[in-house]
C-alpha positions as a Markdown table, in Angstrom:
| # | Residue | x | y | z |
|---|---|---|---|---|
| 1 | Unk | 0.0 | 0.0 | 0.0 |
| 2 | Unk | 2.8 | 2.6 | 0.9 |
| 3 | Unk | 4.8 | 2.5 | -2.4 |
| 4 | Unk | 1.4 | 2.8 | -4.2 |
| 5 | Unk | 0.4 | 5.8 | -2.6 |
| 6 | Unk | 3.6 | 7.4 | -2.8 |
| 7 | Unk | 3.4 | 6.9 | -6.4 |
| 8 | Unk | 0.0 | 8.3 | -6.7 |
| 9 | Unk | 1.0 | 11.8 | -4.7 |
| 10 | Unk | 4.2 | 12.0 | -6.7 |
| 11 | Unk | 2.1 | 11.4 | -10.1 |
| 12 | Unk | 0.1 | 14.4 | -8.7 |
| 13 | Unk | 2.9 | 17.0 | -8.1 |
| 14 | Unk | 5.3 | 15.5 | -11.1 |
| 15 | Unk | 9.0 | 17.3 | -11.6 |
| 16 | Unk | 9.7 | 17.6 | -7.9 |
| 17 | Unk | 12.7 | 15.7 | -6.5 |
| 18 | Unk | 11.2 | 15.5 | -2.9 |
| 19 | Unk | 7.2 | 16.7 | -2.7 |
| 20 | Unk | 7.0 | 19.1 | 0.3 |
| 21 | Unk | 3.9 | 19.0 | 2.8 |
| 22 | Unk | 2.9 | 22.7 | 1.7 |
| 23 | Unk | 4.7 | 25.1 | -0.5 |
| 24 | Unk | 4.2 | 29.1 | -1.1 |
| 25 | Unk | 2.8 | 30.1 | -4.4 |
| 26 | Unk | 3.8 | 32.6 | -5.9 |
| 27 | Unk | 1.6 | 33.8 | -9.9 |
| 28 | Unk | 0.2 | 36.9 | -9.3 |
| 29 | Unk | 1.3 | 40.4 | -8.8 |
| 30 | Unk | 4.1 | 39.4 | -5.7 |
| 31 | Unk | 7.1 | 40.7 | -6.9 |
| 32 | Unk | 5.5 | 43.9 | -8.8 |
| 33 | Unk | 4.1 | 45.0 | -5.5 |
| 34 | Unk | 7.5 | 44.1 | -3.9 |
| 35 | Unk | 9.3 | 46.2 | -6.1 |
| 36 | Unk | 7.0 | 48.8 | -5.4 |
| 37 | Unk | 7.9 | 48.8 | -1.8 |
| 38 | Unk | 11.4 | 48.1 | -2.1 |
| 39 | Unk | 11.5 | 51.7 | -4.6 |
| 40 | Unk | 9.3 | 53.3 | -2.2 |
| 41 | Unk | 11.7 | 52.6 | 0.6 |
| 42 | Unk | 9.1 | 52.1 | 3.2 |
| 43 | Unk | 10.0 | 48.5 | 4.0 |
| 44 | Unk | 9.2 | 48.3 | 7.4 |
| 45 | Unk | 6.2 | 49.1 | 9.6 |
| 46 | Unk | 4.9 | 52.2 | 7.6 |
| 47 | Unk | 3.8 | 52.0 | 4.2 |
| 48 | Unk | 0.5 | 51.9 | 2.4 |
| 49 | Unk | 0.5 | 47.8 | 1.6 |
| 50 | Unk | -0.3 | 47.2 | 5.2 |
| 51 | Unk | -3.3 | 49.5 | 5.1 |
| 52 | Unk | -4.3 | 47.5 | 2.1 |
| 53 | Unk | -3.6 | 44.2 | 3.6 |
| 54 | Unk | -5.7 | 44.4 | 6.7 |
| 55 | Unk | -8.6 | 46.3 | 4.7 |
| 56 | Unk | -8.3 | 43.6 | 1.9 |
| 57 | Unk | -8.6 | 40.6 | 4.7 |
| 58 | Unk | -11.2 | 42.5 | 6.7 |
| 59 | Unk | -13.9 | 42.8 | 3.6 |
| 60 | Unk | -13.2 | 39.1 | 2.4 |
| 61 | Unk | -13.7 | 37.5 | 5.6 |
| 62 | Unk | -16.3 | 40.3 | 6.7 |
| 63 | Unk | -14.6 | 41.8 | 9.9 |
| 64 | Unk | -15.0 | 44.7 | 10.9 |
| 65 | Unk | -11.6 | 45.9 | 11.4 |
| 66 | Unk | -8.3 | 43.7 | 10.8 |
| 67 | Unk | -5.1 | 44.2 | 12.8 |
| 68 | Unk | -1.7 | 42.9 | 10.9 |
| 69 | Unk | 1.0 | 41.5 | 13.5 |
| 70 | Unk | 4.2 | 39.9 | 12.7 |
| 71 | Unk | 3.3 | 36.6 | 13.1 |
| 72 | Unk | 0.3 | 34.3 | 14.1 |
| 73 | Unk | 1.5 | 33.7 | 18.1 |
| 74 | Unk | 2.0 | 37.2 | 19.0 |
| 75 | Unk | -1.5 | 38.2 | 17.7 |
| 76 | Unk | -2.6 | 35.2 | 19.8 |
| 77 | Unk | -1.0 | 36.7 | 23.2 |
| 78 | Unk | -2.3 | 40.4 | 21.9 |
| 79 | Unk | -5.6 | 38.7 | 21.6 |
| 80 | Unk | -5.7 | 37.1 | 25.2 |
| 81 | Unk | -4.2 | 40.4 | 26.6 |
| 82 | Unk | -7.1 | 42.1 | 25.2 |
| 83 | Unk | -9.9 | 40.0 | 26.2 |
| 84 | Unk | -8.1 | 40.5 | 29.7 |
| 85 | Unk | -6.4 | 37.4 | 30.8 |
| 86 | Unk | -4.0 | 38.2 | 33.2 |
| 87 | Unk | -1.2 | 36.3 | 35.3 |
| 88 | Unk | -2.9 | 33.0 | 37.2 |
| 89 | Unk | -5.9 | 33.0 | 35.3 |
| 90 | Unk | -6.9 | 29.8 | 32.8 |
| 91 | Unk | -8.0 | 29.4 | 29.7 |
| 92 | Unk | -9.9 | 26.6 | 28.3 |
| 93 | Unk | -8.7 | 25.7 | 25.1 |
| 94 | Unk | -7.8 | 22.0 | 22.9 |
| 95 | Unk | -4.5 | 19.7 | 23.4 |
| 96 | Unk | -4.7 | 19.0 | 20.2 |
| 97 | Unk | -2.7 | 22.1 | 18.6 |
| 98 | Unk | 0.3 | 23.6 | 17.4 |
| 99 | Unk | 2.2 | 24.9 | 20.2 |
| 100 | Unk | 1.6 | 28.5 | 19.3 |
| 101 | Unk | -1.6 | 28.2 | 21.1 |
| 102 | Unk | -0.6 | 27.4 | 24.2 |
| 103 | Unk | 2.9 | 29.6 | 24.4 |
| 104 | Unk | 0.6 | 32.5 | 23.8 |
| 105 | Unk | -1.5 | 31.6 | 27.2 |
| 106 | Unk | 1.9 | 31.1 | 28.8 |
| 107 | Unk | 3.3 | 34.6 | 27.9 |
| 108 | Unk | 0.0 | 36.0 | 29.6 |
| 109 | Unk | 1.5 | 34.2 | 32.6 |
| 110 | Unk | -1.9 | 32.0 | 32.7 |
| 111 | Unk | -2.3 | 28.4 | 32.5 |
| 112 | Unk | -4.5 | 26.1 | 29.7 |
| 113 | Unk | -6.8 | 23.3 | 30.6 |
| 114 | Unk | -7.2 | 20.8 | 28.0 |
| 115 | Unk | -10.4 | 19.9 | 26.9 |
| 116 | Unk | -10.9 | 17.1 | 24.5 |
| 117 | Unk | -11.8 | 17.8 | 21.0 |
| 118 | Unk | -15.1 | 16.1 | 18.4 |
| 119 | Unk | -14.4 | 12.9 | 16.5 |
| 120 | Unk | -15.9 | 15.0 | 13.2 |
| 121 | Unk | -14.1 | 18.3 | 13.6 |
| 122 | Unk | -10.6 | 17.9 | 15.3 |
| 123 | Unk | -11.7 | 20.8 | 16.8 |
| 124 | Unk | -12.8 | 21.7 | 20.6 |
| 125 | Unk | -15.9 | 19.3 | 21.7 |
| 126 | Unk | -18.6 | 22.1 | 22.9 |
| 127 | Unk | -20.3 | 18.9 | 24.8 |
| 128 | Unk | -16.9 | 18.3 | 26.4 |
| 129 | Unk | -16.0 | 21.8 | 27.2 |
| 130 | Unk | -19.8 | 21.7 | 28.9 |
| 131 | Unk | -19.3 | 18.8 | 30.6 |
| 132 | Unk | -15.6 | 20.0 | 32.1 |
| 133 | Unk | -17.0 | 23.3 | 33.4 |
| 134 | Unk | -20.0 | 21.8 | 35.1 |
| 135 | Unk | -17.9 | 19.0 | 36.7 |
| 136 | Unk | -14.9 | 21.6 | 37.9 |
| 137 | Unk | -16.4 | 25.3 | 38.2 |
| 138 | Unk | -18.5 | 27.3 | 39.8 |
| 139 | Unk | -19.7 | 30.8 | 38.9 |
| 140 | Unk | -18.7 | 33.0 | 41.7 |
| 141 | Unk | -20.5 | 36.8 | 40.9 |
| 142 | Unk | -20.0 | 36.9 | 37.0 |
| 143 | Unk | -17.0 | 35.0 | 37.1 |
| 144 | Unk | -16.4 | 31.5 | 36.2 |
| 145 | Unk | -13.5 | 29.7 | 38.8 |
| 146 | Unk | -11.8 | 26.2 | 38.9 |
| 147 | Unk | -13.2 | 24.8 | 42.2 |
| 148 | Unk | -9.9 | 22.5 | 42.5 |
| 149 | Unk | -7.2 | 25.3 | 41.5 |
| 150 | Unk | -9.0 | 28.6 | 42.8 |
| 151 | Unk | -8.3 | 30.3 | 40.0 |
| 152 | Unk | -10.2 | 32.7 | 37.5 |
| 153 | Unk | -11.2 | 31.0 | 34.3 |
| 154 | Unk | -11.3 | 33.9 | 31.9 |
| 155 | Unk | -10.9 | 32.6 | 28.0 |
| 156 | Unk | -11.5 | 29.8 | 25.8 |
| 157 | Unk | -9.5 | 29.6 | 22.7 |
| 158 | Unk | -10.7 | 26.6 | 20.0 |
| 159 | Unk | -8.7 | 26.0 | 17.2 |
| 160 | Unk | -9.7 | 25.1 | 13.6 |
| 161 | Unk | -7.6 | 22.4 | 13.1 |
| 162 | Unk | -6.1 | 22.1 | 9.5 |
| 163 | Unk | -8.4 | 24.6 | 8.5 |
| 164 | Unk | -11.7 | 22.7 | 8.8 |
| 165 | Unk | -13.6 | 24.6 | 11.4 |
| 166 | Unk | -15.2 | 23.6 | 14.8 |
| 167 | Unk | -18.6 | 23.8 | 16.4 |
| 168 | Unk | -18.0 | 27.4 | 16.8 |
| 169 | Unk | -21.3 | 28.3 | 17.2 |
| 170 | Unk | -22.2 | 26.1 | 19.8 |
| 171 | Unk | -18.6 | 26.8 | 21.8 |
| 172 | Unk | -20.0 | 30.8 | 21.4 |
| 173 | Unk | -23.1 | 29.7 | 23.5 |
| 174 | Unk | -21.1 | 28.1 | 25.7 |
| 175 | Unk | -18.8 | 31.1 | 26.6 |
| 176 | Unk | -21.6 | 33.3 | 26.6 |
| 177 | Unk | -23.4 | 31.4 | 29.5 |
| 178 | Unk | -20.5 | 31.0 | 31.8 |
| 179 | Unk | -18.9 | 34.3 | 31.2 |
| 180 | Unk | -15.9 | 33.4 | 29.4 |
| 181 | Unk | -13.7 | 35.5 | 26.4 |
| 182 | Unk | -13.8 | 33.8 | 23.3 |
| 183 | Unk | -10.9 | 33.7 | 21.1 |
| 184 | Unk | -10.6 | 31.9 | 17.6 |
| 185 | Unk | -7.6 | 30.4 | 17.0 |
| 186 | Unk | -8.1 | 30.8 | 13.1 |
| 187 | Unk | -4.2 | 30.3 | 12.0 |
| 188 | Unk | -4.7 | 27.9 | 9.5 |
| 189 | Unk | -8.6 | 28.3 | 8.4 |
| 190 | Unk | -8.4 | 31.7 | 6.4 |
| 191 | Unk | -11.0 | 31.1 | 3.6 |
| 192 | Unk | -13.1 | 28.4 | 6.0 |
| 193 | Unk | -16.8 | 29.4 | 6.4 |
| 194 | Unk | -18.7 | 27.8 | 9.1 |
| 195 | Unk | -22.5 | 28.0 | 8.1 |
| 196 | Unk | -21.9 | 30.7 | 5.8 |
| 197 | Unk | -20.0 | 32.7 | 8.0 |
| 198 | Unk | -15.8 | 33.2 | 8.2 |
| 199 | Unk | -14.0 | 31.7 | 11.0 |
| 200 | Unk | -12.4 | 33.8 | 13.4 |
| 201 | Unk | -15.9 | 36.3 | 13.3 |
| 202 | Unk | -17.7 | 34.2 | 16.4 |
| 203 | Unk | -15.8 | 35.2 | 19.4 |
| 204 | Unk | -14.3 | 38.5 | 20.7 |
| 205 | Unk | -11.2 | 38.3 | 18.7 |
| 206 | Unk | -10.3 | 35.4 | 15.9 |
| 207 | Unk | -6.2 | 35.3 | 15.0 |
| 208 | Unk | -4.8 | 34.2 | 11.5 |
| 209 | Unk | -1.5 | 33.4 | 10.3 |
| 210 | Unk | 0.5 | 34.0 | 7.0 |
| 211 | Unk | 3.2 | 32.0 | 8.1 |
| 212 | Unk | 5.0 | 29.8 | 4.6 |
| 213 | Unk | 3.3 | 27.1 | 4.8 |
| 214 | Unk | -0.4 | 28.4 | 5.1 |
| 215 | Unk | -2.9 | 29.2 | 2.2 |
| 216 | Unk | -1.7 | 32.0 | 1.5 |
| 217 | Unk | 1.9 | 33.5 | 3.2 |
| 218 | Unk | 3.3 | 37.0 | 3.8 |
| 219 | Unk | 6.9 | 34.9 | 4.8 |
| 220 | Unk | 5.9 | 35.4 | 8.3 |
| 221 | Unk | 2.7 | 37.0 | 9.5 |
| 222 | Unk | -0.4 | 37.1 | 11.5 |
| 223 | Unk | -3.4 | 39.0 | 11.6 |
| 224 | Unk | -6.2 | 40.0 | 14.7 |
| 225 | Unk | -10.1 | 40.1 | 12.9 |
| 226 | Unk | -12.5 | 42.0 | 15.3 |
| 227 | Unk | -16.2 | 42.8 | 15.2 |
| 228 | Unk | -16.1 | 45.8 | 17.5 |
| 229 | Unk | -13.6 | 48.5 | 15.6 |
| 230 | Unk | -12.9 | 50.5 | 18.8 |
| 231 | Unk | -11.0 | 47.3 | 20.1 |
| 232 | Unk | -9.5 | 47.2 | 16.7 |
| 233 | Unk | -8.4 | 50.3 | 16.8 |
| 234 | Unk | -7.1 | 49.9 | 20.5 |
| 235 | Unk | -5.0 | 46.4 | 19.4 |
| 236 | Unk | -3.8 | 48.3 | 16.3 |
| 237 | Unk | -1.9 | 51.2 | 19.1 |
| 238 | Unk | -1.0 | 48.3 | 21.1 |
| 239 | Unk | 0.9 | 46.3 | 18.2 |
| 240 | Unk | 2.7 | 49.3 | 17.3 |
| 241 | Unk | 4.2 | 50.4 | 21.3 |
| 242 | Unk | 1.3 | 52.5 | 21.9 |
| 243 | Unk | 3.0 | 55.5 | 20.2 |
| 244 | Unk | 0.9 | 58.7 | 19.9 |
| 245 | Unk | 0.6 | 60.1 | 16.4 |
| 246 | Unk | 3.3 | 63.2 | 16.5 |
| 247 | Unk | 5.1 | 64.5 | 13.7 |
| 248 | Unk | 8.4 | 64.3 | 15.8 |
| 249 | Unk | 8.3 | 63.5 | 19.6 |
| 250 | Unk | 8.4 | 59.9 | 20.9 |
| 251 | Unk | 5.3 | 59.8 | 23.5 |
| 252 | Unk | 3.5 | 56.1 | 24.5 |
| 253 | Unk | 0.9 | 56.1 | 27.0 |
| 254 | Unk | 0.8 | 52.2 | 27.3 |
| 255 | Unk | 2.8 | 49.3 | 27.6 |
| 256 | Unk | 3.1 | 48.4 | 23.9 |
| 257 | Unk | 4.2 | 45.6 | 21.9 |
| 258 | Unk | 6.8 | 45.5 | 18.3 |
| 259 | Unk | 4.2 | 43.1 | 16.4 |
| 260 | Unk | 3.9 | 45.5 | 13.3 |
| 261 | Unk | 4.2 | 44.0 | 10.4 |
| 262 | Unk | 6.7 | 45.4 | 8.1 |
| 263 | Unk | 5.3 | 46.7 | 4.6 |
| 264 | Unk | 7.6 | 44.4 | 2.7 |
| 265 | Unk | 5.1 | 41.6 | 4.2 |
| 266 | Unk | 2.4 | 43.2 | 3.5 |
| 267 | Unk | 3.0 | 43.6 | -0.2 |
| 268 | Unk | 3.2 | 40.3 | -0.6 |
| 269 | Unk | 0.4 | 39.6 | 1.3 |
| 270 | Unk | -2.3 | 42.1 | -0.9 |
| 271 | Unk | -0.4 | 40.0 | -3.6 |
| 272 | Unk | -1.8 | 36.6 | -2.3 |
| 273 | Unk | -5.5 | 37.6 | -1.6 |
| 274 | Unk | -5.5 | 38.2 | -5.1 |
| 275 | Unk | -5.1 | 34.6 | -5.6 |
| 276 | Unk | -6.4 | 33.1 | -2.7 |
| 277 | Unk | -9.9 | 32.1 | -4.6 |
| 278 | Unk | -7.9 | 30.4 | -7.1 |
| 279 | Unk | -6.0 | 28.7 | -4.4 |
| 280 | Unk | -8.9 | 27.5 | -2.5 |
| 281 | Unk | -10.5 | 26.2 | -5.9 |
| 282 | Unk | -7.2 | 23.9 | -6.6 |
| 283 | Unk | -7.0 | 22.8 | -2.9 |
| 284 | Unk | -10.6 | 21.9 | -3.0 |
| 285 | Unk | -10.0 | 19.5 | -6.1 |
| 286 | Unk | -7.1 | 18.4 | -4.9 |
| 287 | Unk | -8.9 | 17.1 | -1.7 |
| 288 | Unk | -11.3 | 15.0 | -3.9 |
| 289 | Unk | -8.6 | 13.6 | -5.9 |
| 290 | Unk | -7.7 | 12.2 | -2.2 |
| 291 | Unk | -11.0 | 11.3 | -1.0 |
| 292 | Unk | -11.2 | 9.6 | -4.2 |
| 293 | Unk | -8.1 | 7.4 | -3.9 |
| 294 | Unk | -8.5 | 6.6 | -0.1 |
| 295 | Unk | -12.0 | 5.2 | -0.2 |
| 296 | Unk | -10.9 | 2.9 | -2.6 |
| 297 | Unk | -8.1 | 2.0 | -0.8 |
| 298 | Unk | -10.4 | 1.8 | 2.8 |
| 299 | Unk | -7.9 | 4.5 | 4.2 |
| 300 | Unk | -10.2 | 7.2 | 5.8 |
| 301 | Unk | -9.7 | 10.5 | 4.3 |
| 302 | Unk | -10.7 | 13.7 | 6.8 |
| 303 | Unk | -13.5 | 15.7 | 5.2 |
| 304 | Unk | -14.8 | 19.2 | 6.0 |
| 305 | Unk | -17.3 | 18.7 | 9.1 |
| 306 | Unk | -21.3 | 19.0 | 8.5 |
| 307 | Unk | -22.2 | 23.2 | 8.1 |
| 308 | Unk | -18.4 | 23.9 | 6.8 |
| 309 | Unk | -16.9 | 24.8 | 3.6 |
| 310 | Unk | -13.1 | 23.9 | 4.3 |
| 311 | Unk | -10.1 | 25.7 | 2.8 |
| 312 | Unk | -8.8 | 21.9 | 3.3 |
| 313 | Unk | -5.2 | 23.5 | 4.6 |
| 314 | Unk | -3.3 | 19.8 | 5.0 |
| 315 | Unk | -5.0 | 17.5 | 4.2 |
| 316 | Unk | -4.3 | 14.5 | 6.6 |
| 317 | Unk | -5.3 | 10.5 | 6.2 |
| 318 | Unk | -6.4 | 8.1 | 9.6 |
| 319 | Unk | -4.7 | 5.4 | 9.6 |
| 320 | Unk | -5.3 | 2.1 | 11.9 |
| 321 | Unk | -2.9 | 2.3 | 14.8 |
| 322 | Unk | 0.2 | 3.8 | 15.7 |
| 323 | Unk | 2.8 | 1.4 | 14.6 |
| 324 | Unk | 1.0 | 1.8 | 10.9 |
| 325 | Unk | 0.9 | 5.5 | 11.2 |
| 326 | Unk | 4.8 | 5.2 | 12.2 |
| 327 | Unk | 5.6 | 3.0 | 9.4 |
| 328 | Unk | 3.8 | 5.2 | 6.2 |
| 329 | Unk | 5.8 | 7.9 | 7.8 |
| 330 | Unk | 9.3 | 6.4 | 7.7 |
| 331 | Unk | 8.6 | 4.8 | 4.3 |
| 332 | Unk | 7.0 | 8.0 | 2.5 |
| 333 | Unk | 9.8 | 11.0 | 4.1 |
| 334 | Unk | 12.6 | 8.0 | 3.1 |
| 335 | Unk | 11.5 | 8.3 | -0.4 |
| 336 | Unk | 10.4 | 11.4 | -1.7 |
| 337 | Unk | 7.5 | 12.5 | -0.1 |
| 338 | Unk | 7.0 | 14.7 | 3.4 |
| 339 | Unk | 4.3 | 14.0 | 5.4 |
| 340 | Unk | 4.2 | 14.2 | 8.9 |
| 341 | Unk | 2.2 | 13.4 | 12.0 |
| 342 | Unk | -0.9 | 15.2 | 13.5 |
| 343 | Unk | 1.4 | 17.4 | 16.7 |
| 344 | Unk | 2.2 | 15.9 | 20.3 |
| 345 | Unk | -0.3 | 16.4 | 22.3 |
| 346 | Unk | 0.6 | 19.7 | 24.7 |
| 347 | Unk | 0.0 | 17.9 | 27.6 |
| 348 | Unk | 2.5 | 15.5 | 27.1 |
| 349 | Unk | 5.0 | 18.0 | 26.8 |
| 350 | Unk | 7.3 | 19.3 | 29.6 |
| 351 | Unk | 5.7 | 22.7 | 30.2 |
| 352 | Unk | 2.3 | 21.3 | 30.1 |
| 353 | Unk | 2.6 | 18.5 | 31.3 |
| 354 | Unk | 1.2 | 19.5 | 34.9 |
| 355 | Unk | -2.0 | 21.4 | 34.0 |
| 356 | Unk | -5.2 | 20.0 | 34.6 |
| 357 | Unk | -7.0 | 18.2 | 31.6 |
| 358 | Unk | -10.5 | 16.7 | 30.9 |
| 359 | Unk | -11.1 | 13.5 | 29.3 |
| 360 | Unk | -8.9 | 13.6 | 25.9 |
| 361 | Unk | -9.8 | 10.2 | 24.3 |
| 362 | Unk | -10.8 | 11.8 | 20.6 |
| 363 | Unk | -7.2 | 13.2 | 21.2 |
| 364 | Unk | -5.6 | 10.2 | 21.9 |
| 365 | Unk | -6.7 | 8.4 | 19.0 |
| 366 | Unk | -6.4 | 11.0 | 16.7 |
| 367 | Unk | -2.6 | 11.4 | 18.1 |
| 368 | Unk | -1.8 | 7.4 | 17.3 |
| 369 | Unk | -3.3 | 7.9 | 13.5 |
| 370 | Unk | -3.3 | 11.2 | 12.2 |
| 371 | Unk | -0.5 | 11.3 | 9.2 |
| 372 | Unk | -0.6 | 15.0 | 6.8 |
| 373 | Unk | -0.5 | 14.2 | 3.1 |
| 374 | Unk | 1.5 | 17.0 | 0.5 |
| 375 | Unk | -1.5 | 19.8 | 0.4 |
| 376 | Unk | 0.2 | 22.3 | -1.9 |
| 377 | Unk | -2.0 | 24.5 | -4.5 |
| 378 | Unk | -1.7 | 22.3 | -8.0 |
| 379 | Unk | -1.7 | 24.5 | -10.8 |
């Protein structure tokens, strides 16, 4: 079975020596508008293509105001600092994540709990996150606390795993009863609709990245999508050290952060919106060319979840057990073709490895049989 796949996904990106997980592409107008900028000399923080990047990305996904930062994890930790989490407090988010996630809760000085996520998403269970906080906090005034730990339970941050979105809406409801922030980690969903509407739009704050392997890539990037423009605008003076506009003095009234996103970036990020319809055409029939091949080979193939349309990011296979899952990868990366395992779950790690969790069985079994498949755009 393993040389026979490898052979089909090298058929389907043909003239590559080794076929990478997820390459940049580049058709449109990158290198005009980086020229542009280069000859304008505003390469850095000031210029007019991150204007037009963060308008461009707030009409498509129908925010009301878009924030650029330089990469996906600090507009994470900006997002938590706005939604107020603050040192000691917890935030309820999925195990089952890239570490960004939970390194942003750490630099807030708070701690994650790790609730399981759905069998048909990857993403945060609602009925487990419901089940948690009933079985381990209480509201206490219009606060929700961890009866066990004593501590404030201020956000919950879902992920979209591999771009296919959660049950956002229900997760919403759920924050919305018991008081809690909600923050979307969108990184790798930008293009995902979850009944009709763009991921990242259903909490507080919803966080993309641009980072060179995404959809669409500014070389590094991240962006902060709000509904409420006056804490757009207030994360936009954050990101850039809380200067006040002055035609020469240097005056902050905050403690600010250096997450601008240099103009250079930006450029070739208004470059790649362009495109990104086009890309999520070709990814889109790349996944049924995949869905296609698995079912006849009785290798599930994950599928955008009921209500979703899916920018089908990576696309990833399940396979039967561990040692299988272990073996496709060893034979596939030794001969040609990268593909790699769904992450280590953050709990098992050493800085995690303390904090409380909930039940994380969907976890578990997707950690022993998730294996990502080469996902880039086929032109």
């Amino acid at each position: 079975m393993y040389k026979e796949t490898i052979s089909f996904i090298k058929r389907l990106f043909p003239n590559q020596e080794f076929v990478p997980l997820h390459a940049p592409c580049f058709i449109g107008n990158e290198k005009e508008y980086l020229n542009d900028c280069i000859d304008s000399t505003f390469v850095s923080s000031v210029g007019k293509y991150v204007d037009k990047f963060e308008d461009v990305v707030a009409v498509y996904t129908g925010a009301k105001r878009a924030v650029v930062c330089v990469n996906g994890t600090n507009a994470i930790h900006l997002a938590l600092l706005l939604v107020g989490v603050e040192q000691n407090d917890e935030v309820l988010t999925q195990p089952l994540t890239f570490i960004a996630t939970c390194n942003a809760i750490s630099y807030c000085g708070a701690h994650p709990v790790f609730i399981d996520v759905d069998r048909e998403t990857m993403g945060l269970s609602p009925e487990k996150l419901e089940e948690w906080i009933l079985d381990n906090a209480e509201m206490r005034g219009d606060a929700l606390y961890n009866k066990s730990t004593g501590r404030r339970i201020k956000a919950c941050v879902p992920m979209h795993t591999f771009g296919h979105p959660c049950k956002i809406d229900a997760i919403a409801d759920i924050c919305l009863r018991y008081s809690l922030e909600l923050v979307e980690d969108a990184a790798e969903s930008i293009g995902s609709f979850y009944r009709g509407k763009h991921t990242g739009l259903f909490g507080k704050i919803g966080v993309l990245s641009f980072n060179g392997n995404k959809t669409i890539t500014t070389g590094g990037g991240g962006m902060l999508l709000f509904q409420d423009e006056e804490l757009g605008s207030y994360a936009k003076h954050l990101s850039t050290q809380s200067k006040l506009p002055h035609s020469w003095e240097f005056v902050h009234d905050h403690i600010g952060y250096n997450y601008r996103m240099p103009n250079i970036n930006a450029a070739l990020g208004c470059a790649q919106m362009e495109t990104l319809p086009l890309f999520l055409e070709k990814k889109r029939q790349l996944a049924e060319i995949y869905q296609g091949y698995f079912s006849k080979k009785g290798i599930s193939f994950f599928v955008e979840p009921e209500h979703c349309r899916s920018n089908y990011w990576l696309n990833a296979i399940l396979l039967d057990n561990e040692k299988e899952r272990d073996d496709f990868l060893e034979y596939s990366n030794s001969n040609g073709v990268m593909t790699r395992p769904i992450w280590r779950l953050m709990n098992k790690l050493p800085m995690f490895e303390k904090e409380q969790c909930g039940d994380l069985s969907n976890c578990l079994y997707f950690e022993k049989r998730v294996v990502n498949i080469p996902s880039s755009v086929r032109l």
